[in-house]
Coordinates of C-alpha atoms and ligand atoms in Angstrom, one line a residue:
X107 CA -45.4 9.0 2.5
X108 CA -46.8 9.5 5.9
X109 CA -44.8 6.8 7.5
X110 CA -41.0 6.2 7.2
X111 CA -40.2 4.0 4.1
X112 CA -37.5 1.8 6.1
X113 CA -38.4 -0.6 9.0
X114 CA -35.7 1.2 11.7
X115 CA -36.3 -1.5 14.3
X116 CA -35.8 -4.3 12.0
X117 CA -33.0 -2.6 10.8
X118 CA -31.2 -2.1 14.4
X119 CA -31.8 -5.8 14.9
X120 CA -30.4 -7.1 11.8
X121 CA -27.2 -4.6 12.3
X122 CA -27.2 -6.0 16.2
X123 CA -26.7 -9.8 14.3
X124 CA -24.4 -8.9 12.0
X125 CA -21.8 -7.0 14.3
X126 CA -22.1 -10.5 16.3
X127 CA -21.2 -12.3 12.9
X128 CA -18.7 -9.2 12.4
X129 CA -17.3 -10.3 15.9
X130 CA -17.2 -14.3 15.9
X131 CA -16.5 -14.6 11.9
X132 CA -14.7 -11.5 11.4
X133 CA -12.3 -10.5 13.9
X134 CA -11.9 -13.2 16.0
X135 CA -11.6 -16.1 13.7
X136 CA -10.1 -13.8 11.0
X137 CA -7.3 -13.2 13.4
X138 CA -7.0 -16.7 15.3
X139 CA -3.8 -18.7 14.3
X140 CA -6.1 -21.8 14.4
X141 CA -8.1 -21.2 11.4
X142 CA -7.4 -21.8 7.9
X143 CA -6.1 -18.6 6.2
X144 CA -8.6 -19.4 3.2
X145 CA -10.8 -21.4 2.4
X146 CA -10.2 -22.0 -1.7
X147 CA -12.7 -23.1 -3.8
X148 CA -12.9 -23.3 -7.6
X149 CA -14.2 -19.9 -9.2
X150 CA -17.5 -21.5 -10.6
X151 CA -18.0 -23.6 -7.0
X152 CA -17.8 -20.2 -5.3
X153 CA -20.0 -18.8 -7.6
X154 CA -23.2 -21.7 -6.6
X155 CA -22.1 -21.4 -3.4
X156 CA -22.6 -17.7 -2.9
X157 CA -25.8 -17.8 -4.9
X158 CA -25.0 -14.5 -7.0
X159 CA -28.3 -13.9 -8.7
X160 CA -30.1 -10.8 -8.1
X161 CA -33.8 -11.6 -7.5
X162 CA -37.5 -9.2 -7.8
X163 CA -38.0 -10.3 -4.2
X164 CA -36.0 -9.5 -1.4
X165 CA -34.9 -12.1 1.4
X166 CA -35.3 -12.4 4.9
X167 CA -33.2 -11.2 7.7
X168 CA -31.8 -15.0 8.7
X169 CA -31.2 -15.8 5.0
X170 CA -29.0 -12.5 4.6
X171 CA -27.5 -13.0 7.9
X172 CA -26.3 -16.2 6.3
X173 CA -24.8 -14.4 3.2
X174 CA -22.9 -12.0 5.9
X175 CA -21.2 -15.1 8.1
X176 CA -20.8 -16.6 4.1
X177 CA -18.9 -13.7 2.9
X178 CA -16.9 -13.2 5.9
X179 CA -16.0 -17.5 6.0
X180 CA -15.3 -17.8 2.0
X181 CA -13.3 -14.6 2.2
X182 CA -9.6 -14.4 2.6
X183 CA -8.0 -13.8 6.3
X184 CA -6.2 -10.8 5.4
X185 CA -6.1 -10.4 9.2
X186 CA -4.2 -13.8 10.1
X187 CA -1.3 -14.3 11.3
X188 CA -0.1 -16.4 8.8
X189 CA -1.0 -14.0 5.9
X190 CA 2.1 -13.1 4.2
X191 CA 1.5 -12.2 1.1
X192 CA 1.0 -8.3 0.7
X193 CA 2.3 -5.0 1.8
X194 CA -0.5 -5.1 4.2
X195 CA -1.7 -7.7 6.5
X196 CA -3.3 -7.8 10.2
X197 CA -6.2 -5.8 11.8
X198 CA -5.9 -3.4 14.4
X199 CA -8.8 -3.2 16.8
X200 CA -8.6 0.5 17.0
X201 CA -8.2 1.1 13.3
X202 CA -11.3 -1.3 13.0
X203 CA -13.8 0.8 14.7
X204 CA -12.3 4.2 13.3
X205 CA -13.5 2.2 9.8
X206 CA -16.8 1.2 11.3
X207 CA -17.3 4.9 12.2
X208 CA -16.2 6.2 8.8
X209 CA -18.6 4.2 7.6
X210 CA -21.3 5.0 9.4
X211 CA -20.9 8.2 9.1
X212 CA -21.2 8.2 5.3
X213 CA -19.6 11.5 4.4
X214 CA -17.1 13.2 2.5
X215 CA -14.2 15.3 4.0
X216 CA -15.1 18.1 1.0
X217 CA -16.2 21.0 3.3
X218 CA -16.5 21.6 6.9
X219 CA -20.1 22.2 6.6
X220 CA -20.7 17.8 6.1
X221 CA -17.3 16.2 8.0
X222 CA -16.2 18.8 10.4
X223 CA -14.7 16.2 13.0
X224 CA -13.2 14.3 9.4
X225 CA -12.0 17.3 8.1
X226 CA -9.8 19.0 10.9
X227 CA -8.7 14.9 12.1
X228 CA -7.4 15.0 8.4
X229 CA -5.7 18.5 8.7
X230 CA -3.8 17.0 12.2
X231 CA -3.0 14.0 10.9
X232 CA -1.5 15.1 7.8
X233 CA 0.8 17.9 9.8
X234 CA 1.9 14.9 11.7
X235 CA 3.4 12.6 8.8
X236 CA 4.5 16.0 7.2
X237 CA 6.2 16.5 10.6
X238 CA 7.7 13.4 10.6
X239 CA 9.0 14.1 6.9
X240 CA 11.0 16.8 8.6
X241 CA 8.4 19.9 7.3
X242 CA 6.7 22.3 9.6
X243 CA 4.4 23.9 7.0
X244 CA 3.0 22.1 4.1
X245 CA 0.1 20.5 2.8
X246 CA -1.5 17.5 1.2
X247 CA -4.7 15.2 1.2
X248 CA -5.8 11.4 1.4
X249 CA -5.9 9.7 -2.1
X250 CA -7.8 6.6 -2.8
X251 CA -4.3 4.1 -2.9
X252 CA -0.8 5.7 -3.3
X253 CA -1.2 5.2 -7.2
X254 CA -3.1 8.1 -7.3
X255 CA -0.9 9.6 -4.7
X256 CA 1.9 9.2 -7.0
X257 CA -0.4 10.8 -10.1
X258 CA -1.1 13.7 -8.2
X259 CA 2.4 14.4 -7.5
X260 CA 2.8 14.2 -11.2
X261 CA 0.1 16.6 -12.1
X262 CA 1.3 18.9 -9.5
X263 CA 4.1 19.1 -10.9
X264 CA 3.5 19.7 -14.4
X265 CA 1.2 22.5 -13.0
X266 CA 3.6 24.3 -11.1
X267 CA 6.1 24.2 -14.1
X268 CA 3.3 25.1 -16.5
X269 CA 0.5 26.3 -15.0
X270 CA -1.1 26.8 -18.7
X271 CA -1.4 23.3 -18.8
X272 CA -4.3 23.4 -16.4
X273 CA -6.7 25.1 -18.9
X274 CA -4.6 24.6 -22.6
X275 CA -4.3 20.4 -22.1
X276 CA -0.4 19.5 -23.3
X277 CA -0.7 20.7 -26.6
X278 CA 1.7 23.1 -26.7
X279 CA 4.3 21.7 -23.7
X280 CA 7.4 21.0 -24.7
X281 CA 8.1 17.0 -24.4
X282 CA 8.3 16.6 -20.9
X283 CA 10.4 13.8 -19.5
X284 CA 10.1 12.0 -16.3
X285 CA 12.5 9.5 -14.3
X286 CA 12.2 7.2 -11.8
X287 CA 14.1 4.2 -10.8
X288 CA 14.3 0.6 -13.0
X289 CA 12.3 -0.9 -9.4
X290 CA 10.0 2.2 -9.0
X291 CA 6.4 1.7 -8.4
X292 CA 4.2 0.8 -12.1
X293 CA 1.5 3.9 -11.1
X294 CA 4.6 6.2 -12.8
X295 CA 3.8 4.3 -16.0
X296 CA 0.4 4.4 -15.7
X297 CA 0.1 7.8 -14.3
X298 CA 2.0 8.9 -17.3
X299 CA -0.3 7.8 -19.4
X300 CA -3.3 8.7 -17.8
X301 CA -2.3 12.7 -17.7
X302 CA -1.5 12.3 -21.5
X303 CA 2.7 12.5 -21.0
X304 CA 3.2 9.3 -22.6
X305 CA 4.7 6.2 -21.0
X306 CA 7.5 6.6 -23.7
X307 CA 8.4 10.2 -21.8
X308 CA 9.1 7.8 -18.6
X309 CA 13.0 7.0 -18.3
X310 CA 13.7 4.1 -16.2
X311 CA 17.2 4.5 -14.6
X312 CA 19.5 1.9 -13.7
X313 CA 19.4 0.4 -10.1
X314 CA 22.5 -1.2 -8.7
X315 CA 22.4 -4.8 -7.6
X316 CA 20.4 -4.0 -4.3
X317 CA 17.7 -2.3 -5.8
X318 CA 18.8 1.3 -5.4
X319 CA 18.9 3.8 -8.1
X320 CA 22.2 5.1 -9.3
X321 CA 22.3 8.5 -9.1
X322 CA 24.9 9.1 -11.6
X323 CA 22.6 6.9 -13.9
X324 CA 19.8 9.1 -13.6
X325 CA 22.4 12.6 -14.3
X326 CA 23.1 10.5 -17.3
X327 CA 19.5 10.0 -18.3
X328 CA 18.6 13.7 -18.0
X329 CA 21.3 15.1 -20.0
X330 CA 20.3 12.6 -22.4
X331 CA 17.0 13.2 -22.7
X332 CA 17.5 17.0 -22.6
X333 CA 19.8 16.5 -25.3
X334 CA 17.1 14.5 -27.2
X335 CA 15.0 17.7 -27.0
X336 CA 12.8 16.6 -24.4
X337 CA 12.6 18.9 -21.1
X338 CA 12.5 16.8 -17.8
X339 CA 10.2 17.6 -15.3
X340 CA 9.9 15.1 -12.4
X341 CA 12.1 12.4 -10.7
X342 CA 10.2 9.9 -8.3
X343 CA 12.5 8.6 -5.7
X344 CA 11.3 5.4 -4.1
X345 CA 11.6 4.4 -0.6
X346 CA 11.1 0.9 -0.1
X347 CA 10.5 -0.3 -3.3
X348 CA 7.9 -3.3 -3.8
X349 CA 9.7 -6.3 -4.3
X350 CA 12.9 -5.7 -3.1
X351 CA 12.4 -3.5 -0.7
X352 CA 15.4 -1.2 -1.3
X353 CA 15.2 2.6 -0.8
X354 CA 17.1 5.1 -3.3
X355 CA 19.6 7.5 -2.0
X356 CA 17.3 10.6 -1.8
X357 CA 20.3 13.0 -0.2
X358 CA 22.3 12.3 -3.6
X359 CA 18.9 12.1 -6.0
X360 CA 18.1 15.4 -4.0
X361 CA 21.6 16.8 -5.4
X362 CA 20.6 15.9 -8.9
X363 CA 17.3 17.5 -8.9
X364 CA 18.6 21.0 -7.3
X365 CA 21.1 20.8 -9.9
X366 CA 18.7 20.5 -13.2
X367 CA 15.5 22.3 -11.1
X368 CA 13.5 19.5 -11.4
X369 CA 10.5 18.1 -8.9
X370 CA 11.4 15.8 -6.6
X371 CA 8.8 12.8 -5.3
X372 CA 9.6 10.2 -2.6
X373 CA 7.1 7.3 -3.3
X374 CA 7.1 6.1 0.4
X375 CA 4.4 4.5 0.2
X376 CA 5.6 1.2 1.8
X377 CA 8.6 2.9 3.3
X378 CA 7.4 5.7 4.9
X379 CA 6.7 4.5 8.0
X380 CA 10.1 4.0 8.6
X381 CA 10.4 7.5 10.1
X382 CA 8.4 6.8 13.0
X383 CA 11.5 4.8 14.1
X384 CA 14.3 6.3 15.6
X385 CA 16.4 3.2 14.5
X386 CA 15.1 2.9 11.4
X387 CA 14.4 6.9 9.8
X388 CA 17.7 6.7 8.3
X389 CA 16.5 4.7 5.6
X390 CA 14.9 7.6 4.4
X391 CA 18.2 10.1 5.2
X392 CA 16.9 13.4 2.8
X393 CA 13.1 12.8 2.3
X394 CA 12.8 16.6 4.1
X395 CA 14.3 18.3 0.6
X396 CA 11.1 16.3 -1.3
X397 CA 8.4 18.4 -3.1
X398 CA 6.1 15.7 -2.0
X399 CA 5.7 11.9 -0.7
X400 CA 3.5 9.0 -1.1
X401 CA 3.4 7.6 2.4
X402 CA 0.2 4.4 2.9
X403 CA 0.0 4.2 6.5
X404 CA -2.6 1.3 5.5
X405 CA 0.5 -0.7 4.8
X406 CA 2.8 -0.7 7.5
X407 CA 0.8 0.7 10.4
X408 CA -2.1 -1.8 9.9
X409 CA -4.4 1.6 9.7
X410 CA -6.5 -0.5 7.0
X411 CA -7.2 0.1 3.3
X412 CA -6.9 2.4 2.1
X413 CA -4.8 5.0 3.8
X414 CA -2.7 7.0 1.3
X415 CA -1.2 10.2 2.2
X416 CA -0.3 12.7 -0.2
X417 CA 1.8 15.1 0.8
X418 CA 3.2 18.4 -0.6
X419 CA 6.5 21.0 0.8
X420 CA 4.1 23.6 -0.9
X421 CA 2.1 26.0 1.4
X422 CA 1.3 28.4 -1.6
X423 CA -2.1 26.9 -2.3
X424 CA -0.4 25.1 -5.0
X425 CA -2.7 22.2 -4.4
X426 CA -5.6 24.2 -4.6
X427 CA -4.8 26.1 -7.6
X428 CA -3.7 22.5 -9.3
X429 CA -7.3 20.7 -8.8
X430 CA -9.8 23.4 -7.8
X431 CA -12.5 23.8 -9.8
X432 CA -14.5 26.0 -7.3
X433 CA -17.9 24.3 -7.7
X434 CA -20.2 27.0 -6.5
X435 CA -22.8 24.2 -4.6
X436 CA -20.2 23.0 -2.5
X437 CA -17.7 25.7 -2.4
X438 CA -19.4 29.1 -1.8
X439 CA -17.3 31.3 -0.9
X440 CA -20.3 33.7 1.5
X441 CA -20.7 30.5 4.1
X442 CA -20.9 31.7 7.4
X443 CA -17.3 30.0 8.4
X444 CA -13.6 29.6 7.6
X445 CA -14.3 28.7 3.9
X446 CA -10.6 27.6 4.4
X447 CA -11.7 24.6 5.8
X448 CA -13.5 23.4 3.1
X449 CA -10.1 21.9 1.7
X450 CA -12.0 19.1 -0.7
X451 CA -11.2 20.9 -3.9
X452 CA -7.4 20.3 -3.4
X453 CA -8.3 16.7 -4.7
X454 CA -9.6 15.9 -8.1
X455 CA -12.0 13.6 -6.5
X456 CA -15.3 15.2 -5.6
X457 CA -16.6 12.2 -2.8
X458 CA -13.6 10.6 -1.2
X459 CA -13.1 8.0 1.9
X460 CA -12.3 9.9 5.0
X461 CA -9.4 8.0 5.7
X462 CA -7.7 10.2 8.2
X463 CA -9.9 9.3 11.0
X464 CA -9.0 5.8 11.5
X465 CA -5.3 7.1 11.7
X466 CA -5.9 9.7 13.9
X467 CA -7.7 6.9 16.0
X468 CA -5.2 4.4 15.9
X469 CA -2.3 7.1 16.8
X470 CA -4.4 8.2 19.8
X471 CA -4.6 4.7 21.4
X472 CA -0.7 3.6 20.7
X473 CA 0.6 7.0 20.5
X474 CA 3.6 7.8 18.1
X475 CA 5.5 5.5 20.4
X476 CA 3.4 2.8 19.6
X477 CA 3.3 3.4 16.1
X478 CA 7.2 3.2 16.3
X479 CA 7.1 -0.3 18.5
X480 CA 4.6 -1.3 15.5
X481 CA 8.0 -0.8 13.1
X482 CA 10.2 -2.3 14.7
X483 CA 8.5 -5.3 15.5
X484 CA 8.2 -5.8 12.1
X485 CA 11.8 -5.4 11.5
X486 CA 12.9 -7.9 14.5
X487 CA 10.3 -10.5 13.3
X488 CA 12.3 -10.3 9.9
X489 CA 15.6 -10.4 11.4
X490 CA 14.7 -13.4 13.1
X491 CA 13.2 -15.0 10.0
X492 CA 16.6 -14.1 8.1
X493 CA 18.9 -16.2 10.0
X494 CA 16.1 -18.9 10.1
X495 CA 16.4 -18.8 6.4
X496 CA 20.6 -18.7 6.3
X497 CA 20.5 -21.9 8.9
X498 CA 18.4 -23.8 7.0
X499 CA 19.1 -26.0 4.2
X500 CA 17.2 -25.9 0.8
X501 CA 16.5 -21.7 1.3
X502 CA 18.7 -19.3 -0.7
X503 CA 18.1 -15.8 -0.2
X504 CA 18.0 -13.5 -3.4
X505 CA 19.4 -10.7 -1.4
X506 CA 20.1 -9.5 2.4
X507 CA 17.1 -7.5 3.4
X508 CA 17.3 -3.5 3.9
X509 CA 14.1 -3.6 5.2
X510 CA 11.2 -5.7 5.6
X511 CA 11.3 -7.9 2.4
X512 CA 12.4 -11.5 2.9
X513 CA 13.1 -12.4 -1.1
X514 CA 14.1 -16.2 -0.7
X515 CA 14.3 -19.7 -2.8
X516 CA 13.2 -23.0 -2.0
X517 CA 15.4 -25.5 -3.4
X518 CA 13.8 -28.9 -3.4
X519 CA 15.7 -31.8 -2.2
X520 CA 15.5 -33.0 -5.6
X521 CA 17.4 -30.3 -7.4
X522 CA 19.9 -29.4 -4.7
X523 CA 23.4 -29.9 -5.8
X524 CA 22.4 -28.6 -9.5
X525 CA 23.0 -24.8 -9.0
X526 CA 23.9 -22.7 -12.2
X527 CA 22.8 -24.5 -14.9
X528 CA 19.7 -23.6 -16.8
X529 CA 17.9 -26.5 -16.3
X530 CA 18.0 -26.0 -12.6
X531 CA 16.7 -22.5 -13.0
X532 CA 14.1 -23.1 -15.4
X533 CA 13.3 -25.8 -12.8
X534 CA 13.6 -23.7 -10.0
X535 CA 11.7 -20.9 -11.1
X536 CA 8.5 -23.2 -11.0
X537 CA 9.1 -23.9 -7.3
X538 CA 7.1 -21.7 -5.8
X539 CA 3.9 -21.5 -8.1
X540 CA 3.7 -25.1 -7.3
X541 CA 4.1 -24.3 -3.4
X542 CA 1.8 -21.7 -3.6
X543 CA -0.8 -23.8 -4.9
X544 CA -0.7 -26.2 -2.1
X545 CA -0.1 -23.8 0.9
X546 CA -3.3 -22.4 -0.8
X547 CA -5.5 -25.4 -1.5
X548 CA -4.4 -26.2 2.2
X549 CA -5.1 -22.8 3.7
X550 CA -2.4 -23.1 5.9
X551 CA -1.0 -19.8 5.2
X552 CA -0.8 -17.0 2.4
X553 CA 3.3 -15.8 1.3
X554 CA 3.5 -13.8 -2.7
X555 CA 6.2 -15.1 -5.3
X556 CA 7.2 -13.2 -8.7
X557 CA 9.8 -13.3 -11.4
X558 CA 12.3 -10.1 -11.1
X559 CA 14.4 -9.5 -14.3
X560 CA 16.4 -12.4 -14.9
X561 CA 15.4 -13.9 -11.5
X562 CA 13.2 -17.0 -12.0
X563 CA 9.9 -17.2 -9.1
X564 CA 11.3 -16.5 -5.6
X565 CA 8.7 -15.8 -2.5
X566 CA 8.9 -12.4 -0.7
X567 CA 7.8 -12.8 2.8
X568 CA 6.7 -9.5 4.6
X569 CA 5.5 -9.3 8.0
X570 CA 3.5 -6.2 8.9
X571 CA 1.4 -7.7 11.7
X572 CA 2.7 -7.6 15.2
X573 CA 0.1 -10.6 15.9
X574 CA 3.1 -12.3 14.1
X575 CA 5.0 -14.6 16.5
X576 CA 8.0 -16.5 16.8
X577 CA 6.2 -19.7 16.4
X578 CA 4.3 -18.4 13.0
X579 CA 7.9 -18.0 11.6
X580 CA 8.8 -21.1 12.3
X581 CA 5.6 -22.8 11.3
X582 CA 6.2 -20.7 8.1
X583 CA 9.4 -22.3 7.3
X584 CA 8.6 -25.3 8.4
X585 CA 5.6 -25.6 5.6
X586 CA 7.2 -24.4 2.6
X587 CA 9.7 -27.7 3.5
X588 CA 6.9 -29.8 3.8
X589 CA 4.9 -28.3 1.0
X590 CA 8.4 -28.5 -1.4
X591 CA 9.7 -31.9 0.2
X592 CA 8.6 -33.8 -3.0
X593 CA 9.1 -31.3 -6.0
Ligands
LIG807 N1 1.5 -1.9 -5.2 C1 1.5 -2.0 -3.9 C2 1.8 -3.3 -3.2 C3 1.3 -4.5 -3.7 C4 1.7 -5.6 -2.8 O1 1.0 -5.8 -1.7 O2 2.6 -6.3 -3.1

C-alpha cells in the first residue's frame, strides 16, 4: 500500500496510442467516404476473430492496442457518409470531445457538490430547448434514450393527477386510459406496462393516410373509453413519427386535451429539432401548450448517443416531488450551498450520463444558427434525393416526405409492369431484405427497410449528417439499381 496500485505512466502512454488509433481508425476513416461502411462478418467468425475469452492473466499494451484499432475496424461506421440507416448518423467533432470529456470526467450530474460545471451546462441547456418549445419557465432532465423520456412523462403524469399513487402503487386508481397515435413511438406500450397501467389501457387512434393522427378519432376514443368506465389520463402527440415521419396536429390535439383536462406529451424526439429552423418550426405549430416533450438532440443534431431531453411546462417542483426520494448521503439538506442545485433526484435514476455537456459544447462552437443550418441541410439533402427518386425509373415512393424520411420501393426490372397484383407485392415486399443483404455484405453503404401495416418492405432513407453530399445521393441511388438490377 505504500505505492500507487496503478502504473500512471504506463497508463498515459497507452491512452497517448489509443487516442492515435481513436484518430486514424476512428474518426478519420469512420468518417471518410472511401471506406467500407462495415465490414460484415458471420457472428461466430467475429466471435474467433475478436478472441472473447476472458483470461487469469492480463495482456500487454501492443496486444490491447490491437483489440482497440480491432474494435474500432470490425465496428459499424455509424459516422459515414453513407450510413443511412437510423435516426442518427455522423460525428460531430465538437460533440466528440464534449463525449471524451464526459467521460473522463466520470461523474454524475446528481448534486453540485460532484458535477458542478455538468450540472449548471444541464440547467442552460435545458432552458434553451425549453425556450425553443416556446416556455420561459419550466423544467426537465436528460433521460438515458427518449423511451424513458416518454415513461417519465407518463409517470408524471399519473402523479400530478394522483399523487397517492406515489406511495399507495395503483391499487386503488380508477382504470386509467392513455392515447397516442396508431404511428406513435412503441416506449408508450412499453412504458405502460412497465408503471403497471397495462398495455390494454393504451388506445391507439386512427392516423390518416400520411401518418397524422385524427383528432376527431382520438375525441372518439376518449368518450369511448370514458364511457367504458375507464378515466383517461394522458395523450402523447408525436412529432415526427419513426417511420413515416409525419407529425400530429398538436394545435387541434391541444384542443382535445383542454377540453377533457387531460396531459398533453409531444414525443419530439426525432422531430424536435425542427424548431431550431425558422423554415421548418411550423411542423411543430402548438408544442408551447405541451405539459412536456421528448426532444433527442443525439438524433438530429449529431450531439451523439444518447441525448434525450425531457422536458416539463411545470415549475411547481412537480418533477421533484414525482421521483425524489431525498437520499440523505447525497441529498442533505445542511450543505454549505444552494441545495437547489443538487437537481439529481428529479430523475428516477441515481448515476446518469451527463449528457448536457456535449450539447452545450456543440451549440457553443456552431451557435443556434448553426444548429439551424445543421436542419436544413438535412432537409435540402432530402429534397434533392426526392426528385432523384420521382425521375428515376424502378423507385416508387410510399408517400411525399413531410420531413426527413424518404419511404421508397425498388422495383426490379423483373417485376416492373406487374403492379397490383398480389404476386407482385408478395414479391416486392422481399426486395429490399435481399438488397440489404448485399449493400451489407458489400459494405458499400447502410439504408433501414420495414413492413408498415399492409405495406410490404420499403427502405426509409434519412440523412442527418451534413458530411452528406450531392454525390453520396447519387452514389446511393445508383447502388440500390445495381444491387436490385438482377432480382
Ligand atoms: N426508436 C428510435 C429510432 C430508431 C431508428 O433509428 O429508427
Amino acid at each position: 500500500l505504500d505505492v500507487p496500485g496503478l502504473d500512471i505512466a504506463a497508463g498515459e502512454e497507452f491512452l497517448q496510442e489509443v487516442f492515435q488509433v481513436l484518430l486514424e481508425e476512428g474518426v478519420r476513416k469512420g468518417t471518410d467516404v472511401t471506406q467500407k461502411v462495415c465490414d460484415w462478418k458471420e457472428p461466430q467468425e467475429l466471435r474467433e476473430l475478436l478472441d472473447l475469452e476472458l483470461r487469469n492473466d492480463g495482456e500487454g499494451q501492443e496486444r490491447l492496442l490491437q483489440r482497440c484499432r480491432d474494435v474500432l475496424r470490425l465496428s459499424v461506421r455509424t459516422g459515414h457518409p453513407r450510413f443511412f440507416n437510423q435516426l442518427f448518423s455522423g460525428l460531430d467533432h465538437h460533440a466528440l470531445a464534449g463525449r471524451f470529456l464526459t467521460e473522463t470526467l466520470n461523474t454524475t450530474p446528481y448534486t453540485y457538490e460532484v458535477a458542478p460545471v455538468l450540472l449548471l451546462m444541464e440547467e442552460q441547456v435545458l432552458a434553451k430547448l425549453r425556450e425553443l418549445v416556446g416556455w420561459s419557465s419550466g423544467d426537465g432532465i436528460f433521460a438515458p434514450g427518449g423511451s424513458m423520456s416518454n415513461m417519465l412523462a407518463m409517470n408524471v403524469a399519473r402523479f400530478q393527477r394522483f399523487p397517492e399513487s406515489r406511495s399507495r402503487g395503483n391499487w386503488d386508481l380508477p382504470r386509467l386510459g392513455l392515447f397516442a397515435s396508431q404511428e406513435s413511438h412503441y416506449s408508450i406500450l412499453k412504458g405502460a406496462a412497465l408503471l403497471g397501467i397495462g398495455t390494454d389501457n393504451v388506445h391507439l387512434v386512427r392516423t390518416d393516410e400520411r401518418g397524422k393522427m385524427i383528432p376527431e378519432e382520438l375525441e372518439k376514443e376518449i368518450q369511448r373509453v370514458k364511457a367504458e368506465g375507464s378515466e383517461p389520463l394522458f395523450v402523447c402527440a408525436t412529432s415526427g413519427t419513426t417511420v413515416l415521419g409525419s407529425f400530429d396536429p398538436l394545435d387541434a390535439i391541444a384542443d382535445v386535451c383542454a377540453r377533457h383536462g387531460l396531459w398533453l406529451h409531444v414525443d419530439a424526439a426525432w422531430g424536435g429539432s425542427a424548431l431550431l429552423s425558422p423554415q421548418l418550426r411550423h411542423l411543430l405549430a402548438g408544442i408551447h401548450r405541451a405539459d412536456s416533450v421528448t426532444w433527442n438532440p443525439h438524433k438530429l443534431l449529431m450531439v451523439g448517443l444518447q441525448c434525450s431531453a425531457f422536458l416539463l411546462r411545470d415549475s411547481s417542483g412537480l418533477l421533484q416531488r414525482c421521483h425524489g426520494m431525498g437520499a440523505t448521503y447525497l441529498f442533505q439538506r445542511d450543505k454549505f450551498y444552494d441545495v437547489s442545485l443538487d437537481t439529481g433526484d428529479k430523475s428516477p435514476q441515481c448515476g446518469r450520463r451527463a449528457d448536457g455537456l456535449k450539447l452545450w459544447i456543440l451549440w457553443k462552437a456552431v451557435g443556434t444558427r448553426g444548429l439551424a443550418r445543421r436542419v436544413e441541410r438535412a432537409f435540402a439533402a432530402t429534397r434533392y434525393l426526392l426528385e432523384q427518386v420521382k425521375r428515376r425509373e424502378g423507385f416508387q415512393l410510399v408517400m411525399e416526405p413531410e420531413f426527413l424520411n424518404l419511404c421508397f420501393w425498388f422495383i426490379p426490372p423483373s417485376l416492373r409492369g406487374q403492379h397490383s397484383s398480389p404476386e407482385f407485392w408478395d414479391k416486392l415486399g422481399k426486395v429490399a431484405p435481399a438488397i440489404k443483404e448485399k449493400m451489407m455484405r458489400r459494405g458499400s453503404m447502410m439504408v433501414g427497410y420495414q413492413p408498415h401495416g399492409s405495406r410490404v418492405n420499403f427502405f426509409r432513407q434519412i440523412i442527418t449528417n451534413p458530411a452528406v453530399t450531392r454525390r453520396d445521393l447519387d452514389f446511393f441511388l445508383d447502388e440500390i439499381q445495381e444491387l436490385g438490377r438482377d432480382l
